[in-house]
PDB file of C-alpha atoms in Angstrom:
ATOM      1  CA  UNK G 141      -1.198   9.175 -10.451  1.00 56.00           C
ATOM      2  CA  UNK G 142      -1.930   6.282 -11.764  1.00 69.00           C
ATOM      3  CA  UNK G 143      -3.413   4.840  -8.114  1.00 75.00           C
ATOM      4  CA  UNK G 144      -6.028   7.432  -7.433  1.00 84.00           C
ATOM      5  CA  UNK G 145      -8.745   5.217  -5.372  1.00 89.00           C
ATOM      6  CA  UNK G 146      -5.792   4.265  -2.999  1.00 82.00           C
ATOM      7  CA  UNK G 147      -4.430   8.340  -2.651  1.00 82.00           C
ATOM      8  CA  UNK G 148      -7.779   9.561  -2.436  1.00 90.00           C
ATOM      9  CA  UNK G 149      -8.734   6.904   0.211  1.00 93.00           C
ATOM     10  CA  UNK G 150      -5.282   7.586   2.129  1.00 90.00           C
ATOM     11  CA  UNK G 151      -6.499  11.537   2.520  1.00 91.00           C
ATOM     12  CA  UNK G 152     -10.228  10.210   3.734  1.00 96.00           C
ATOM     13  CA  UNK G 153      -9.074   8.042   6.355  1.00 97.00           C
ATOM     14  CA  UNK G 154      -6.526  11.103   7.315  1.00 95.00           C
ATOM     15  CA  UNK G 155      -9.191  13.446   7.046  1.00 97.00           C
ATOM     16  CA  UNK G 156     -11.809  11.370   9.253  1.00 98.00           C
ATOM     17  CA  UNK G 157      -8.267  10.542  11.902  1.00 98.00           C
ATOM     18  CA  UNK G 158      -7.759  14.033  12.749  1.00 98.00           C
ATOM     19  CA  UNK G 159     -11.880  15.070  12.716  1.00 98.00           C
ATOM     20  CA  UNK G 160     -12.167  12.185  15.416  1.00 98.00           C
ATOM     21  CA  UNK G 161      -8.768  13.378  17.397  1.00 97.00           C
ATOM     22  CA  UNK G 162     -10.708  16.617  17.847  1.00 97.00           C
ATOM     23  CA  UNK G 163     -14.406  15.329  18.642  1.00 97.00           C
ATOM     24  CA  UNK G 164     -12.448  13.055  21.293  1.00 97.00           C
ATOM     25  CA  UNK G 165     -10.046  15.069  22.656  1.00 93.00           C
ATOM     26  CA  UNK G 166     -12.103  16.013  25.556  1.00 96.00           C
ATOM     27  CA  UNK G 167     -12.408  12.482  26.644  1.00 97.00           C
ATOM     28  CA  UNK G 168      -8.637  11.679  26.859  1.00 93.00           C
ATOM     29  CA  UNK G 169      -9.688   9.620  23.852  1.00 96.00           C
ATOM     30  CA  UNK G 170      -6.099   9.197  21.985  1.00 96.00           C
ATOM     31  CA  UNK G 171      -6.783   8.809  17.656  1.00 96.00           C
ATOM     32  CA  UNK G 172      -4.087   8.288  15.067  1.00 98.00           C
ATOM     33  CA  UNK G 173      -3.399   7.218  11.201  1.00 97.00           C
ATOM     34  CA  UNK G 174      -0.323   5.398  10.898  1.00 96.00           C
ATOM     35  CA  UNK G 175       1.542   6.137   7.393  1.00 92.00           C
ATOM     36  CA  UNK G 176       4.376   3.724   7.554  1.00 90.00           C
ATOM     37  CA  UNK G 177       5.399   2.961   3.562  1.00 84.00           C
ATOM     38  CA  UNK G 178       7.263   0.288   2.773  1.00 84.00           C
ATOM     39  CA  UNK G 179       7.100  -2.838   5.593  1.00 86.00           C
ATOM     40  CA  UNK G 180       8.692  -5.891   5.337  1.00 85.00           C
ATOM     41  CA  UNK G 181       5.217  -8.313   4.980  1.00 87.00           C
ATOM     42  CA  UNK G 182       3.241 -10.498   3.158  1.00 86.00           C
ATOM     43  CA  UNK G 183       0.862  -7.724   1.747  1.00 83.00           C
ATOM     44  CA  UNK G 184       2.723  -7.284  -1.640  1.00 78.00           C
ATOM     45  CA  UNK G 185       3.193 -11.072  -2.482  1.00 82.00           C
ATOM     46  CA  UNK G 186      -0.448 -11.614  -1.573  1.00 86.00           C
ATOM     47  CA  UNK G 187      -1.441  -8.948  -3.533  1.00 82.00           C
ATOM     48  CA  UNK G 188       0.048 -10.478  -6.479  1.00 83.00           C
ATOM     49  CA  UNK G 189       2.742  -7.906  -6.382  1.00 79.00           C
ATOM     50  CA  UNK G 190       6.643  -8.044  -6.712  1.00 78.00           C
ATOM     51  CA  UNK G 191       8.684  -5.864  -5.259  1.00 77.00           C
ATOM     52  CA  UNK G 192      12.437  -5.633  -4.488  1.00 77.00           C
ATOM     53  CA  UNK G 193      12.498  -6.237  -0.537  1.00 74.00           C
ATOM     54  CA  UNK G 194      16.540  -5.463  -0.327  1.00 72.00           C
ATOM     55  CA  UNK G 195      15.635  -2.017  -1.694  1.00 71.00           C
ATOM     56  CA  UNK G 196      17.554   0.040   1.387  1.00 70.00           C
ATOM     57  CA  UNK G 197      18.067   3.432   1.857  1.00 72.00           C
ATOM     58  CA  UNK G 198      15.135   6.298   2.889  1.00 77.00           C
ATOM     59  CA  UNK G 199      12.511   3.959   0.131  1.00 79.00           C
ATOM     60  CA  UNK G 200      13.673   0.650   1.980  1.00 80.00           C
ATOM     61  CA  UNK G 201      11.084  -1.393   3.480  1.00 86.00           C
ATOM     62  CA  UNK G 202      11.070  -0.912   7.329  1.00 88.00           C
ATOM     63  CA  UNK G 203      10.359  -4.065  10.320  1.00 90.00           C
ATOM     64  CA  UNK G 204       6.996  -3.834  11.280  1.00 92.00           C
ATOM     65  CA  UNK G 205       8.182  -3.952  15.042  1.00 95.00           C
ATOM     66  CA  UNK G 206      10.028  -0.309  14.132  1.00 93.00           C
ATOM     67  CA  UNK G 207       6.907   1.026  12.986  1.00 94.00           C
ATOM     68  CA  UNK G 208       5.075   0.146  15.726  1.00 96.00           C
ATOM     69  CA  UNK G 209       7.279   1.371  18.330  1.00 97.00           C
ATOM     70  CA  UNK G 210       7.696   4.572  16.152  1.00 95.00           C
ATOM     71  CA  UNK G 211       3.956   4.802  16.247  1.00 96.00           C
ATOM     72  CA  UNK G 212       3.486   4.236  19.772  1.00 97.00           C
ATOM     73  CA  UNK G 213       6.380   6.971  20.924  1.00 97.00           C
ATOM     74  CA  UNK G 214       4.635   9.855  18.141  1.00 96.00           C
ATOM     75  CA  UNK G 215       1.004   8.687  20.174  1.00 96.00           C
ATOM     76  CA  UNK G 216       2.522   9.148  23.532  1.00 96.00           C
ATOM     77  CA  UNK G 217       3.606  12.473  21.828  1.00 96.00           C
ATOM     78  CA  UNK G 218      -0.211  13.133  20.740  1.00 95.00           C
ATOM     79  CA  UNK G 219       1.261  13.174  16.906  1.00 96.00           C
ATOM     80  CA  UNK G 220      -2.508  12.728  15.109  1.00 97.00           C
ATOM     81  CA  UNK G 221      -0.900  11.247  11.833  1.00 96.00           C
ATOM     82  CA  UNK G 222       2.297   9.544  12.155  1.00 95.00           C
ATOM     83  CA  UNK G 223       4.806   8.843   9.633  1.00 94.00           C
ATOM     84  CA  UNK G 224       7.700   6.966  10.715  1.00 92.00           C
ATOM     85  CA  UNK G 225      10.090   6.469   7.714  1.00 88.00           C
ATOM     86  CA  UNK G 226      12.452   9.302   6.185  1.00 85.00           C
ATOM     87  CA  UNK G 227      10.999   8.540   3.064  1.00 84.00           C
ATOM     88  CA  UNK G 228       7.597   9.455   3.623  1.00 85.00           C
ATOM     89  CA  UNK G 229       8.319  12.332   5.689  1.00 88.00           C
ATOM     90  CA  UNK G 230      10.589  13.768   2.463  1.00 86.00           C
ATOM     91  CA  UNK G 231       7.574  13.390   0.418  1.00 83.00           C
ATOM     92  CA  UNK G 232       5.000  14.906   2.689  1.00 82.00           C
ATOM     93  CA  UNK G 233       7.109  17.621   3.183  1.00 86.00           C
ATOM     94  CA  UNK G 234       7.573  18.302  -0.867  1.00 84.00           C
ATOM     95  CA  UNK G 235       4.163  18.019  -0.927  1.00 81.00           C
ATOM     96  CA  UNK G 236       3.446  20.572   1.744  1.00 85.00           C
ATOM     97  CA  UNK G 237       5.335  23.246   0.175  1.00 89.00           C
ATOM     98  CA  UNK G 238       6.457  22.585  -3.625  1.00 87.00           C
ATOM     99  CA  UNK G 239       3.969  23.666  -6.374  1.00 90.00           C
ATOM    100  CA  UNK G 240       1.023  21.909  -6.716  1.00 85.00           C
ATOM    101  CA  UNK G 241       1.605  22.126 -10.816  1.00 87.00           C
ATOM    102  CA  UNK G 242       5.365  21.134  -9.897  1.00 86.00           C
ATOM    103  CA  UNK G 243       3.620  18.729  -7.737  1.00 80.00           C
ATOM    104  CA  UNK G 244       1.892  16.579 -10.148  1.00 80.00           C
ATOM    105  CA  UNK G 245       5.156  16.093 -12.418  1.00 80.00           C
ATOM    106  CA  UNK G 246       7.137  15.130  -9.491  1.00 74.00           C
ATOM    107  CA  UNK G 247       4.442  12.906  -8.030  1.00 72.00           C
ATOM    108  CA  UNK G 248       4.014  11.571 -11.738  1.00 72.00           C
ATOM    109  CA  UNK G 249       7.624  10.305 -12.304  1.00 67.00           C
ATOM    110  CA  UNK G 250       7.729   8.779  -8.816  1.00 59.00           C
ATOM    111  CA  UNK G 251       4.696   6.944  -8.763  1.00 56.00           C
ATOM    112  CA  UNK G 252       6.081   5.664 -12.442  1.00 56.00           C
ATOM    113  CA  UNK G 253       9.506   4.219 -10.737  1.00 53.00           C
ATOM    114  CA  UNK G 254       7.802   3.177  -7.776  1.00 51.00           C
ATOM    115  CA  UNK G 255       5.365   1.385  -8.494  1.00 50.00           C
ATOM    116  CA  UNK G 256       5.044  -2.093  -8.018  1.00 47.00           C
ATOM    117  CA  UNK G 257       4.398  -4.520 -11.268  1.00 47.00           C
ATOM    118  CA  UNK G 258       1.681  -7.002 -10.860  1.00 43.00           C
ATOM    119  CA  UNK G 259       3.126 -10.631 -11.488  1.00 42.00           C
TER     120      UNK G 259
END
């Protein structure tokens, strides 16, 4: 809701990660999408967002060191899509096995609260 080019373009490039991981796999040829949430960057301020960076807690924003070396152990694991903070695994999860229906209202109210304003 309410950021449907970026959702439906996070599923492609998900999609097209695990359709290479199994076109390559016979080549030793390692492939994975990185869903990392929140990191502690420039992209939101140069984006003409603002955001609360001392948000903590399973929503905080990670080091980008962190999700690298989470990204690099779940690769050395052969995880295909890697997400490395609690908050995103929570929400795949609830994804994966609420409701669809259910889905949408929960997705709804979150993507209200989090959502970043544009300065």
């Amino acid at each position: 809701p309410k950021n449907v080019v970026y959702s439906s373009s996070k599923l492609y490039i998900i999609n097209f990660t695990e359709g290479l991981h199994m076109e390559l796999a016979d080549y030793d040829i390692k492939v994975q999408a990185v869903c990392p949430g929140f990191i502690d960057s420039d992209f939101h301020s140069r984006a003409g967002m603002s955001v609360d960076k001392t948000r903590k807690g399973i929503f905080g924003f990670q080091q980008p060191g962190d999700v690298v070396n989470r990204a690099m152990m779940a690769l050395k694991k052969n995880i295909v899509v890697c997400v490395p903070d609690k908050g995103g695994k929570l929400i795949r999860l609830i994804g994966k096995y609420m409701p669809r229906k259910m889905f949408y209202k929960f997705a709804s109210g979150f993507s209200e609260n989090a959502t970043a304003k544009h300065v």
